[in-house]
């Protein structure tokens, strides 16, 4: 019996597989902690301050052998490259709105209202039948046909658009004129005798709207080409006729009186 027990305990025959490794050749190796990291633990959060321009990498500890605990990973402090630079910002849009086309309503005969237009404007011209031309002798926008000595007669030229769509009128010195004659139809003064305004002065007349020009006369007589008029330099008391012409709109007239002293 003693001999049999000794022989069974020393046998290398197949026993249970408990405690064997995955290879099945014997017990698994003892699980031990891995070696500690060779460098200090990184206490900073990722993406921290860039401490060096050169990207030196910290040495991390090796993991434990076999199934040991992974105490050695991510060991050394990374003093290498810092955070990446942000993307280049896009260029801002090109701003700057251009102002609306259109010049001043000044220039040409007299001064007045209406939006100035550039040469070559595509707006149709104001024409008789679609627009009306009138002239008045006024003071402070009220009709005044009699002027006392020392007062300067003022004339208001009006182009009224009878259509619903806009048109343009040219108040330039080559397209519009104002002439004053006396009771004998003798030339007294004209806007074209010694012109100062622009050769062309295009003005928009809005649909169902109007454009105005105002001319003030200083009672001085004039002659063509800025020549010195014959006779007296100033107009005498009496009745006078104002005649306005505008290309495409015909002629408008009004009379007024210069009173005696």
Coordinates of N, CA and C in Angstrom, one line a residue:
X1 N 0.8 -1.2 0.0 CA 0.0 0.0 0.0 C 0.9 1.2 0.0
X2 N 1.9 1.2 0.8 CA 2.8 2.4 0.8 C 3.5 2.5 -0.5
X3 N 3.8 1.4 -1.1 CA 4.5 1.4 -2.4 C 3.6 2.0 -3.5
X4 N 2.3 1.7 -3.4 CA 1.3 2.2 -4.4 C 1.1 3.7 -4.3
X5 N 1.0 4.2 -3.1 CA 0.8 5.6 -2.9 C 1.9 6.4 -3.4
X6 N 3.1 5.9 -3.2 CA 4.3 6.6 -3.6 C 4.4 6.7 -5.2
X7 N 4.0 5.6 -5.8 CA 4.0 5.6 -7.2 C 3.0 6.5 -7.8
X8 N 1.8 6.7 -7.3 CA 0.7 7.6 -7.8 C 1.1 9.1 -7.6
X9 N 1.7 9.5 -6.6 CA 2.1 10.9 -6.4 C 3.2 11.3 -7.3
X10 N 4.0 10.5 -7.7 CA 5.2 10.9 -8.6 C 4.8 10.9 -10.0
X11 N 3.6 10.4 -10.4 CA 3.3 10.3 -11.8 C 3.1 11.7 -12.4
X12 N 3.6 11.9 -13.7 CA 3.4 13.2 -14.5 C 2.2 13.1 -15.3
X13 N 1.2 12.2 -15.1 CA 0.0 12.1 -15.9 C -0.9 13.3 -15.8
X14 N -1.9 13.2 -16.6 CA -2.9 14.4 -16.8 C -3.7 14.6 -15.6
X15 N -3.5 15.8 -15.0 CA -4.4 16.2 -14.0 C -5.3 17.3 -14.4
X16 N -5.8 18.1 -13.5 CA -6.7 19.2 -13.8 C -5.8 20.3 -14.4
X17 N -6.5 21.3 -15.2 CA -5.8 22.4 -15.9 C -5.8 23.6 -15.1
X18 N -6.3 23.6 -13.9 CA -6.3 24.8 -13.1 C -5.0 25.4 -12.8
X19 N -4.9 26.7 -12.9 CA -3.7 27.4 -12.6 C -2.7 27.5 -13.8
X20 N -3.1 26.9 -14.9 CA -2.1 26.9 -16.1 C -2.2 28.2 -16.8
X21 N -1.2 28.6 -17.5 CA -1.2 29.7 -18.4 C -1.9 29.4 -19.7
X22 N -2.0 30.4 -20.6 CA -2.7 30.2 -21.8 C -2.1 29.2 -22.7
X23 N -0.8 28.9 -22.5 CA -0.1 27.9 -23.3 C -0.4 26.5 -22.9
X24 N -0.9 26.3 -21.6 CA -1.2 25.0 -21.1 C -0.1 24.2 -20.7
X25 N 1.2 24.8 -20.5 CA 2.4 24.1 -20.2 C 2.7 24.2 -18.8
X26 N 2.0 24.8 -17.9 CA 2.3 24.9 -16.5 C 1.6 26.1 -15.9
X27 N 1.8 26.3 -14.7 CA 1.2 27.4 -14.0 C 1.6 28.7 -14.6
X28 N 0.6 29.7 -14.5 CA 0.9 31.0 -15.0 C 2.0 31.7 -14.1
X29 N 2.7 32.6 -14.7 CA 3.7 33.3 -13.9 C 3.0 34.2 -12.9
X30 N 3.7 34.5 -11.9 CA 3.2 35.3 -10.8 C 3.0 36.7 -11.3
X31 N 1.8 37.4 -11.1 CA 1.5 38.8 -11.5 C 2.2 39.7 -10.6
X32 N 3.1 40.5 -11.1 CA 3.8 41.5 -10.3 C 3.7 42.9 -10.8
X33 N 3.7 43.9 -10.0 CA 3.6 45.3 -10.5 C 4.8 45.6 -11.5
X34 N 4.5 46.4 -12.5 CA 5.5 46.8 -13.4 C 6.5 47.8 -12.8
X35 N 7.6 48.0 -13.4 CA 8.6 48.9 -12.8 C 8.0 50.3 -12.8
X36 N 8.4 51.1 -11.8 CA 7.9 52.4 -11.7 C 8.5 53.3 -12.8
X37 N 7.8 54.4 -13.1 CA 8.3 55.3 -14.2 C 9.6 55.9 -13.8
X38 N 10.4 56.1 -14.9 CA 11.7 56.7 -14.7 C 11.6 58.2 -14.5
X39 N 10.5 58.8 -14.9 CA 10.4 60.3 -14.8 C 9.3 60.7 -13.9
X40 N 9.1 61.9 -13.6 CA 8.1 62.4 -12.7 C 6.7 62.3 -13.4
X41 N 5.7 62.2 -12.6 CA 4.3 62.1 -13.2 C 3.9 63.4 -13.8
X42 N 3.2 63.3 -14.9 CA 2.8 64.6 -15.6 C 1.5 65.1 -14.9
X43 N 1.7 66.1 -14.1 CA 0.6 66.7 -13.4 C -0.3 67.7 -14.1
X44 N 0.2 68.1 -15.3 CA -0.5 69.1 -16.1 C -1.5 68.4 -17.0
X45 N -2.6 69.2 -17.4 CA -3.6 68.8 -18.3 C -3.0 68.8 -19.7
X46 N -3.6 68.0 -20.6 CA -3.1 68.0 -22.0 C -3.3 69.4 -22.6
X47 N -2.4 69.7 -23.5 CA -2.5 71.0 -24.2 C -2.1 72.2 -23.3
X48 N -1.1 72.0 -22.4 CA -0.7 73.0 -21.5 C 0.2 74.0 -22.2
X49 N 0.9 74.7 -21.3 CA 1.8 75.8 -21.8 C 3.0 75.2 -22.6
X50 N 3.4 75.8 -23.6 CA 4.5 75.3 -24.5 C 5.8 75.8 -23.8
X51 N 6.6 74.8 -23.2 CA 7.8 75.2 -22.5 C 9.0 75.2 -23.3
X52 N 8.9 74.6 -24.5 CA 10.1 74.5 -25.3 C 9.8 74.6 -26.8
X53 N 10.6 75.2 -27.6 CA 10.4 75.2 -29.0 C 10.8 73.9 -29.7
X54 N 11.7 73.1 -29.0 CA 12.1 71.9 -29.6 C 11.3 70.7 -29.0
X55 N 10.8 69.8 -29.7 CA 9.9 68.8 -29.2 C 10.5 67.7 -28.6
X56 N 11.1 67.8 -27.4 CA 11.7 66.6 -26.7 C 10.5 65.9 -26.1
X57 N 10.6 64.6 -26.2 CA 9.5 63.7 -25.7 C 9.9 63.1 -24.4
X58 N 9.0 63.1 -23.4 CA 9.3 62.5 -22.1 C 9.2 60.9 -22.3
X59 N 10.0 60.2 -21.5 CA 10.0 58.8 -21.6 C 9.0 58.2 -20.7
X60 N 8.1 57.5 -21.2 CA 7.0 56.9 -20.4 C 7.5 55.5 -19.8
X61 N 7.0 55.1 -18.7 CA 7.4 53.8 -18.1 C 6.8 52.7 -18.9
X62 N 7.5 51.6 -18.8 CA 7.0 50.4 -19.5 C 5.9 49.7 -18.7
X63 N 5.0 49.1 -19.4 CA 4.0 48.4 -18.7 C 4.5 47.2 -18.0
X64 N 3.8 46.7 -17.0 CA 4.2 45.5 -16.3 C 4.1 44.2 -17.2
X65 N 4.9 43.3 -16.8 CA 4.9 42.0 -17.6 C 3.7 41.2 -17.3
X66 N 3.3 40.5 -18.3 CA 2.1 39.6 -18.1 C 0.9 40.4 -17.9
X67 N 0.1 40.1 -17.0 CA -1.2 40.7 -16.7 C -1.0 41.7 -15.6
X68 N 0.1 42.2 -15.3 CA 0.3 43.1 -14.2 C -0.4 44.4 -14.3
X69 N -0.5 45.1 -13.2 CA -1.2 46.4 -13.3 C -0.4 47.4 -14.1
X70 N -1.1 48.3 -14.9 CA -0.4 49.2 -15.8 C -0.1 50.5 -15.1
X71 N 0.8 50.4 -14.1 CA 1.2 51.6 -13.3 C 2.3 52.4 -14.0
X72 N 2.9 51.8 -15.0 CA 4.0 52.5 -15.6 C 3.7 53.4 -16.8
X73 N 2.5 53.3 -17.3 CA 2.2 54.1 -18.5 C 2.1 55.6 -18.3
X74 N 2.3 56.3 -19.4 CA 2.3 57.8 -19.4 C 3.1 58.3 -18.2
X75 N 4.3 58.0 -18.2 CA 5.1 58.4 -17.0 C 5.7 59.8 -17.1
X76 N 6.6 60.0 -18.0 CA 7.4 61.2 -18.0 C 6.6 62.5 -18.4
X77 N 7.1 63.6 -17.9 CA 6.4 64.9 -18.2 C 6.8 65.3 -19.6
X78 N 5.8 65.7 -20.4 CA 6.1 66.0 -21.8 C 6.4 67.5 -21.8
X79 N 7.7 67.8 -22.1 CA 8.1 69.2 -22.1 C 8.3 69.6 -23.6
X80 N 7.8 68.9 -24.5 CA 8.0 69.1 -25.9 C 7.1 70.2 -26.5
X81 N 6.6 69.9 -27.7 CA 5.9 71.0 -28.5 C 4.6 71.4 -27.8
X82 N 4.3 72.6 -27.9 CA 3.1 73.2 -27.3 C 1.9 73.0 -28.2
X83 N 0.9 73.8 -27.8 CA -0.4 73.7 -28.6 C -0.2 74.2 -30.0
X84 N -0.9 73.7 -30.9 CA -0.8 74.2 -32.3 C -1.4 75.6 -32.5
X85 N -0.9 76.3 -33.5 CA -1.4 77.6 -33.7 C -2.8 77.6 -34.3
X86 N -3.7 78.5 -34.0 CA -5.0 78.6 -34.5 C -5.0 78.8 -36.0
X87 N -6.1 78.4 -36.6 CA -6.2 78.6 -38.1 C -6.2 80.1 -38.4
X88 N -5.7 80.4 -39.6 CA -5.7 81.8 -40.0 C -7.1 82.3 -40.2
X89 N -7.4 83.4 -39.7 CA -8.7 84.0 -39.8 C -9.0 84.5 -41.2
X90 N -10.2 84.3 -41.7 CA -10.5 84.7 -43.0 C -10.6 86.2 -43.1
X91 N -10.2 86.7 -44.3 CA -10.2 88.1 -44.5 C -11.7 88.6 -44.5
X92 N -11.9 89.8 -44.0 CA -13.2 90.3 -43.9 C -13.7 90.7 -45.3
X93 N -15.0 90.7 -45.5 CA -15.6 91.0 -46.8 C -15.3 92.4 -47.2
X94 N -15.2 92.6 -48.4 CA -14.9 93.9 -48.9 C -16.2 94.7 -48.8
X95 N -16.2 95.8 -48.0 CA -17.4 96.5 -47.7 C -17.5 97.7 -48.7
X96 N -17.9 98.8 -48.1 CA -17.9 100.0 -48.9 C -19.0 100.0 -49.9
X97 N -20.1 100.5 -49.6 CA -21.1 100.6 -50.7 C -21.0 101.9 -51.4
X98 N -21.2 101.8 -52.6 CA -21.0 103.0 -53.4 C -22.3 103.8 -53.3
X99 N -22.0 105.1 -53.4 CA -23.1 106.0 -53.3 C -23.9 106.0 -54.5
X100 N -25.2 106.4 -54.5 CA -26.0 106.4 -55.6 C -25.5 107.4 -56.7
X101 N -25.7 107.0 -57.9 CA -25.3 107.9 -59.0 C -26.1 109.1 -59.0
X102 N -25.5 110.2 -59.4 CA -26.3 111.4 -59.5 C -25.5 112.6 -59.0
X103 N -25.5 113.6 -59.7 CA -24.7 114.8 -59.3 C -25.6 115.8 -58.6
X104 N -25.0 116.9 -58.3 CA -25.8 118.0 -57.7 C -26.9 118.5 -58.6
X105 N -27.9 119.0 -58.0 CA -29.0 119.7 -58.9 C -28.6 121.1 -59.3
X106 N -27.4 121.5 -58.8 CA -26.9 122.8 -59.2 C -26.3 122.8 -60.6
X107 N -25.9 123.9 -61.1 CA -25.3 124.0 -62.5 C -26.5 124.3 -63.4
X108 N -26.1 124.8 -64.6 CA -27.1 125.1 -65.6 C -27.8 126.5 -65.2
X109 N -29.0 126.6 -65.7 CA -29.7 127.9 -65.4 C -30.3 127.9 -64.0
X110 N -30.0 129.0 -63.3 CA -30.6 129.1 -61.9 C -30.1 128.0 -61.0
X111 N -30.9 127.9 -59.9 CA -30.7 126.9 -58.9 C -32.0 126.3 -58.6
X112 N -32.0 125.1 -58.0 CA -33.3 124.5 -57.7 C -33.3 123.1 -57.2
X113 N -34.4 122.4 -57.3 CA -34.6 121.1 -56.7 C -34.5 120.0 -57.8
X114 N -34.5 118.8 -57.3 CA -34.4 117.6 -58.2 C -33.1 116.9 -58.1
X115 N -33.2 115.6 -58.3 CA -31.9 114.8 -58.2 C -31.1 114.9 -59.5
X116 N -29.9 115.3 -59.3 CA -29.0 115.4 -60.4 C -28.7 114.0 -61.0
X117 N -28.5 113.9 -62.3 CA -28.2 112.7 -63.0 C -26.9 112.8 -63.8
X118 N -26.2 111.7 -63.9 CA -24.9 111.7 -64.7 C -25.2 111.8 -66.2
X119 N -24.2 112.3 -66.9 CA -24.3 112.3 -68.4 C -24.6 110.9 -68.9
X120 N -25.4 110.8 -69.9 CA -25.7 109.5 -70.5 C -26.8 108.7 -69.7
X121 N -27.5 109.3 -68.8 CA -28.5 108.6 -68.0 C -29.5 108.0 -69.0
X122 N -30.0 106.8 -68.6 CA -30.9 106.1 -69.4 C -32.4 106.5 -69.2
X123 N -32.6 107.4 -68.3 CA -34.0 107.9 -68.1 C -34.5 108.6 -69.4
X124 N -35.7 108.4 -69.8 CA -36.3 109.1 -71.0 C -36.3 110.6 -70.7
X125 N -36.2 111.4 -71.8 CA -36.4 112.8 -71.7 C -37.8 113.2 -71.4
X126 N -38.0 114.2 -70.7 CA -39.3 114.8 -70.5 C -39.7 115.5 -71.8
X127 N -40.9 115.2 -72.3 CA -41.4 115.8 -73.5 C -42.8 116.4 -73.4
X128 N -43.1 117.3 -74.3 CA -44.4 118.0 -74.3 C -45.4 116.9 -74.4
X129 N -46.5 117.0 -73.7 CA -47.5 116.0 -73.7 C -47.4 115.1 -72.5
X130 N -46.2 114.9 -72.0 CA -45.9 114.1 -70.8 C -45.5 114.9 -69.7
X131 N -45.1 116.2 -70.0 CA -44.6 117.1 -68.9 C -45.0 118.5 -69.3
X132 N -45.2 119.4 -68.3 CA -45.6 120.8 -68.6 C -44.5 121.7 -68.1
X133 N -44.3 122.7 -68.9 CA -43.3 123.8 -68.5 C -44.0 125.1 -68.2
X134 N -43.7 125.6 -67.1 CA -44.4 126.9 -66.7 C -43.3 127.8 -66.1
X135 N -43.6 129.1 -66.1 CA -42.7 130.1 -65.4 C -43.5 131.1 -64.7
X136 N -43.1 131.5 -63.5 CA -43.8 132.5 -62.7 C -42.9 133.5 -62.1
X137 N -43.4 134.7 -61.9 CA -42.7 135.8 -61.2 C -43.1 135.6 -59.7
X138 N -42.1 135.3 -58.8 CA -42.5 135.0 -57.4 C -41.6 135.7 -56.4
X139 N -42.1 135.7 -55.2 CA -41.3 136.1 -54.0 C -41.8 135.2 -52.9
X140 N -40.8 134.5 -52.3 CA -41.1 133.6 -51.2 C -42.1 132.5 -51.7
X141 N -41.9 132.1 -52.9 CA -42.8 131.0 -53.5 C -44.2 131.5 -53.8
X142 N -44.5 132.8 -53.6 CA -45.8 133.3 -53.9 C -45.7 134.2 -55.1
X143 N -46.8 134.2 -56.0 CA -46.8 135.0 -57.2 C -46.7 136.4 -56.9
X144 N -45.8 137.1 -57.6 CA -45.6 138.6 -57.4 C -45.2 139.1 -58.7
X145 N -46.1 139.8 -59.4 CA -45.9 140.4 -60.7 C -45.4 141.8 -60.7
X146 N -45.5 142.5 -59.6 CA -45.1 143.9 -59.5 C -44.0 144.0 -58.5
X147 N -42.9 144.7 -59.0 CA -41.7 144.8 -58.1 C -41.4 146.3 -57.9
X148 N -41.2 146.6 -56.6 CA -40.9 148.0 -56.2 C -39.5 148.3 -56.5
X149 N -39.1 149.6 -56.5 CA -37.7 149.9 -56.8 C -36.8 149.3 -55.7
X150 N -35.7 148.8 -56.1 CA -34.7 148.1 -55.2 C -34.9 146.6 -55.1
X151 N -36.1 146.1 -55.4 CA -36.4 144.7 -55.3 C -35.8 144.0 -56.5
X152 N -35.4 142.8 -56.3 CA -34.8 142.0 -57.4 C -35.9 140.9 -57.9
X153 N -36.4 141.1 -59.1 CA -37.4 140.1 -59.5 C -36.8 138.7 -59.6
X154 N -37.7 137.8 -59.2 CA -37.3 136.4 -59.1 C -38.3 135.5 -59.9
X155 N -37.7 134.6 -60.7 CA -38.6 133.8 -61.6 C -38.4 132.3 -61.3
X156 N -39.5 131.6 -61.3 CA -39.5 130.2 -60.9 C -39.9 129.4 -62.2
X157 N -39.0 128.5 -62.6 CA -39.3 127.7 -63.7 C -39.7 126.3 -63.2
X158 N -40.8 125.8 -63.7 CA -41.3 124.5 -63.1 C -41.6 123.5 -64.3
X159 N -41.0 122.3 -64.1 CA -41.4 121.2 -65.1 C -42.1 120.2 -64.3
X160 N -43.4 120.0 -64.7 CA -44.3 119.1 -64.0 C -44.5 117.8 -64.8
X161 N -44.2 116.7 -64.2 CA -44.3 115.4 -64.9 C -45.7 114.9 -64.7
X162 N -46.5 114.7 -65.8 CA -47.8 114.2 -65.8 C -47.9 112.7 -65.9
X163 N -46.8 112.0 -66.1 CA -46.8 110.6 -66.2 C -46.4 110.0 -64.8
X164 N -46.7 108.6 -64.7 CA -46.4 108.0 -63.4 C -44.9 107.5 -63.3
X165 N -44.2 107.6 -64.4 CA -42.8 107.2 -64.4 C -41.9 108.4 -64.6
X166 N -40.7 108.3 -64.1 CA -39.7 109.4 -64.1 C -39.2 109.7 -65.5
X167 N -38.9 111.0 -65.7 CA -38.2 111.4 -66.9 C -37.1 112.4 -66.5
X168 N -36.3 112.8 -67.4 CA -35.2 113.8 -67.1 C -35.4 115.0 -68.0
X169 N -34.9 116.2 -67.4 CA -34.9 117.4 -68.1 C -33.5 118.0 -68.0
X170 N -33.1 118.7 -69.0 CA -31.8 119.3 -69.1 C -31.9 120.8 -68.9
X171 N -31.4 121.3 -67.7 CA -31.4 122.7 -67.4 C -30.1 123.4 -67.7
X172 N -29.2 122.7 -68.5 CA -28.0 123.3 -68.8 C -28.1 124.5 -69.8
X173 N -27.1 125.3 -69.9 CA -27.2 126.5 -70.7 C -27.4 126.3 -72.2
X174 N -27.0 125.1 -72.7 CA -27.2 124.8 -74.1 C -28.6 124.3 -74.4
X175 N -29.4 123.9 -73.3 CA -30.7 123.3 -73.5 C -31.8 124.1 -72.9
X176 N -31.5 125.0 -72.1 CA -32.5 125.9 -71.4 C -32.0 127.3 -71.4
X177 N -33.0 128.2 -71.5 CA -32.7 129.7 -71.5 C -33.8 130.5 -70.9
X178 N -33.5 131.6 -70.4 CA -34.4 132.6 -69.9 C -34.1 133.9 -70.5
X179 N -35.0 134.6 -71.1 CA -34.8 135.9 -71.8 C -35.8 136.9 -71.3
X180 N -35.4 138.1 -71.1 CA -36.3 139.2 -70.7 C -36.2 140.3 -71.8
X181 N -37.4 140.7 -72.2 CA -37.6 141.8 -73.2 C -38.5 142.8 -72.7
X182 N -38.4 144.1 -73.2 CA -39.3 145.1 -72.7 C -40.6 145.2 -73.6
X183 N -41.4 146.2 -73.3 CA -42.7 146.3 -74.0 C -42.5 146.5 -75.5
X184 N -41.4 147.0 -76.0 CA -41.1 147.1 -77.4 C -40.4 145.9 -78.0
X185 N -40.3 144.8 -77.2 CA -39.7 143.6 -77.6 C -38.2 143.8 -77.9
X186 N -37.6 144.7 -77.1 CA -36.2 144.9 -77.2 C -35.5 144.0 -76.1
X187 N -34.4 143.5 -76.6 CA -33.6 142.6 -75.7 C -33.1 143.4 -74.5
X188 N -33.4 142.8 -73.3 CA -32.9 143.4 -72.0 C -31.9 142.5 -71.3
X189 N -32.2 141.3 -71.2 CA -31.3 140.4 -70.5 C -31.6 139.0 -70.9
X190 N -30.5 138.1 -70.9 CA -30.7 136.7 -71.2 C -29.7 135.8 -70.5
X191 N -30.1 134.7 -70.1 CA -29.2 133.8 -69.3 C -28.0 133.3 -70.2
X192 N -28.2 133.3 -71.5 CA -27.1 132.9 -72.4 C -26.2 134.0 -72.9
X193 N -26.4 135.2 -72.4 CA -25.5 136.3 -72.9 C -24.1 136.2 -72.3
X194 N -24.0 135.8 -71.0 CA -22.7 135.7 -70.4 C -22.9 134.5 -69.4
X195 N -23.0 133.3 -70.0 CA -23.3 132.1 -69.2 C -22.3 131.7 -68.2
X196 N -22.8 131.3 -67.0 CA -21.9 130.8 -66.0 C -22.2 129.4 -65.6
X197 N -23.4 128.8 -65.9 CA -23.7 127.5 -65.5 C -23.1 126.4 -66.4
X198 N -23.4 125.2 -66.1 CA -22.9 124.0 -66.9 C -23.6 124.0 -68.2
X199 N -22.9 123.4 -69.2 CA -23.5 123.2 -70.5 C -24.6 122.2 -70.5
X200 N -24.5 121.2 -69.6 CA -25.6 120.3 -69.4 C -25.8 120.1 -67.9
X201 N -27.1 120.0 -67.5 CA -27.5 119.8 -66.1 C -28.7 119.0 -66.1
X202 N -28.5 117.7 -66.1 CA -29.7 116.7 -66.2 C -30.3 116.6 -64.8
X203 N -31.6 116.7 -64.8 CA -32.3 116.6 -63.5 C -33.5 115.6 -63.7
X204 N -33.6 114.7 -62.7 CA -34.7 113.7 -62.7 C -36.0 114.4 -62.2
X205 N -37.1 114.2 -63.0 CA -38.4 114.6 -62.6 C -39.2 113.3 -62.3
X206 N -39.5 113.1 -61.0 CA -40.2 111.9 -60.6 C -41.6 111.8 -61.2
X207 N -42.1 110.6 -61.3 CA -43.4 110.4 -61.8 C -44.4 111.2 -61.0
X208 N -45.3 111.9 -61.7 CA -46.3 112.8 -61.0 C -45.7 113.8 -60.1
X209 N -44.4 114.1 -60.3 CA -43.7 115.1 -59.5 C -43.3 116.3 -60.4
X210 N -42.4 117.1 -59.8 CA -42.0 118.3 -60.5 C -40.5 118.7 -60.1
X211 N -39.9 119.5 -61.0 CA -38.6 120.0 -60.7 C -38.6 121.5 -60.9
X212 N -37.9 122.2 -60.0 CA -38.0 123.7 -60.1 C -36.6 124.3 -60.2
X213 N -36.5 125.4 -60.9 CA -35.3 126.2 -61.0 C -35.7 127.7 -60.7
X214 N -34.8 128.4 -60.0 CA -35.1 129.8 -59.6 C -34.0 130.7 -60.2
X215 N -34.4 131.7 -60.8 CA -33.5 132.7 -61.4 C -33.8 134.1 -60.8
X216 N -32.8 134.7 -60.2 CA -32.9 136.1 -59.7 C -32.3 137.0 -60.6
X217 N -33.0 138.1 -60.9 CA -32.4 139.1 -61.8 C -32.1 140.4 -61.1
X218 N -30.9 140.9 -61.3 CA -30.5 142.1 -60.5 C -30.8 143.4 -61.2
X219 N -31.7 143.3 -62.3 CA -32.1 144.5 -63.1 C -31.1 145.0 -64.0
X220 N -29.9 144.4 -64.1 CA -28.9 144.8 -65.0 C -29.2 144.3 -66.4
X221 N -28.9 145.1 -67.4 CA -29.1 144.7 -68.8 C -27.8 144.0 -69.2
X222 N -28.0 143.1 -70.3 CA -26.9 142.3 -70.8 C -26.9 142.3 -72.3
X223 N -25.8 141.9 -72.8 CA -25.6 141.7 -74.3 C -24.9 140.4 -74.6
X224 N -25.1 139.9 -75.8 CA -24.4 138.7 -76.2 C -22.9 138.7 -76.0
X225 N -22.4 137.6 -75.7 CA -20.9 137.4 -75.5 C -20.3 138.3 -74.5
X226 N -21.1 138.6 -73.5 CA -20.7 139.4 -72.3 C -20.3 140.8 -72.7
X227 N -20.8 141.3 -73.8 CA -20.5 142.6 -74.3 C -21.2 143.6 -73.4
X228 N -20.8 144.9 -73.5 CA -21.4 146.0 -72.7 C -22.7 146.4 -73.5
X229 N -23.8 146.4 -72.9 CA -25.1 146.7 -73.6 C -25.1 148.2 -73.9
X230 N -25.7 148.6 -74.9 CA -25.9 150.0 -75.3 C -27.0 150.6 -74.4
X231 N -26.9 151.9 -74.2 CA -27.9 152.6 -73.4 C -27.6 152.4 -71.9
X232 N -28.7 152.5 -71.1 CA -28.5 152.5 -69.6 C -28.1 151.1 -69.2
X233 N -27.4 151.0 -68.1 CA -26.9 149.7 -67.6 C -28.0 149.0 -66.8
X234 N -29.0 149.7 -66.3 CA -30.1 149.0 -65.5 C -31.4 149.2 -66.3
X235 N -32.3 148.3 -66.0 CA -33.6 148.4 -66.6 C -34.4 149.5 -66.0
X236 N -35.2 150.1 -66.9 CA -36.1 151.2 -66.4 C -37.4 150.7 -66.0
X237 N -38.2 151.5 -65.3 CA -39.5 151.1 -64.9 C -40.4 150.8 -66.1
X238 N -41.3 149.8 -66.0 CA -42.1 149.5 -67.1 C -42.5 148.0 -67.1
X239 N -43.1 147.5 -68.1 CA -43.6 146.2 -68.2 C -42.6 145.3 -69.0
X240 N -42.4 144.1 -68.5 CA -41.4 143.3 -69.2 C -42.0 141.9 -69.4
X241 N -41.4 141.2 -70.3 CA -41.8 139.8 -70.6 C -40.7 138.8 -70.4
X242 N -40.9 137.8 -69.7 CA -40.0 136.7 -69.4 C -40.4 135.5 -70.3
X243 N -39.4 135.0 -71.1 CA -39.6 133.8 -71.9 C -38.6 132.7 -71.6
X244 N -39.1 131.6 -71.3 CA -38.3 130.4 -70.9 C -38.4 129.3 -72.0
X245 N -37.3 128.8 -72.4 CA -37.3 127.7 -73.4 C -36.5 126.5 -72.8
X246 N -37.0 125.3 -72.9 CA -36.3 124.1 -72.5 C -36.5 123.1 -73.6
X247 N -35.4 122.5 -74.0 CA -35.5 121.5 -75.1 C -36.5 120.4 -74.8
X248 N -37.3 120.2 -75.8 CA -38.3 119.1 -75.7 C -39.6 119.5 -75.0
X249 N -39.6 120.7 -74.4 CA -40.8 121.1 -73.6 C -41.4 122.5 -74.1
X250 N -40.8 123.0 -75.1 CA -41.3 124.3 -75.7 C -41.0 125.5 -74.9
X251 N -41.9 126.4 -74.9 CA -41.7 127.8 -74.4 C -42.8 128.1 -73.4
X252 N -42.4 128.9 -72.3 CA -43.4 129.4 -71.3 C -43.1 130.9 -71.1
X253 N -44.1 131.7 -70.9 CA -43.9 133.1 -70.7 C -44.7 133.7 -69.6
X254 N -44.2 134.8 -69.0 CA -45.0 135.5 -68.0 C -44.5 137.0 -68.0
X255 N -45.4 137.9 -67.7 CA -45.0 139.3 -67.7 C -45.0 139.8 -66.3
X256 N -44.2 140.9 -66.1 CA -44.1 141.5 -64.7 C -43.8 143.0 -64.9
X257 N -43.9 143.7 -63.8 CA -43.8 145.2 -63.9 C -42.7 145.7 -62.9
X258 N -41.9 146.6 -63.4 CA -41.0 147.3 -62.5 C -41.6 148.7 -62.2
X259 N -41.9 148.9 -61.0 CA -42.6 150.2 -60.6 C -41.6 151.4 -60.6
X260 N -42.2 152.5 -60.7 CA -41.4 153.8 -60.6 C -41.1 154.1 -59.2
X261 N -40.2 155.0 -59.0 CA -39.9 155.4 -57.6 C -41.1 156.2 -57.0

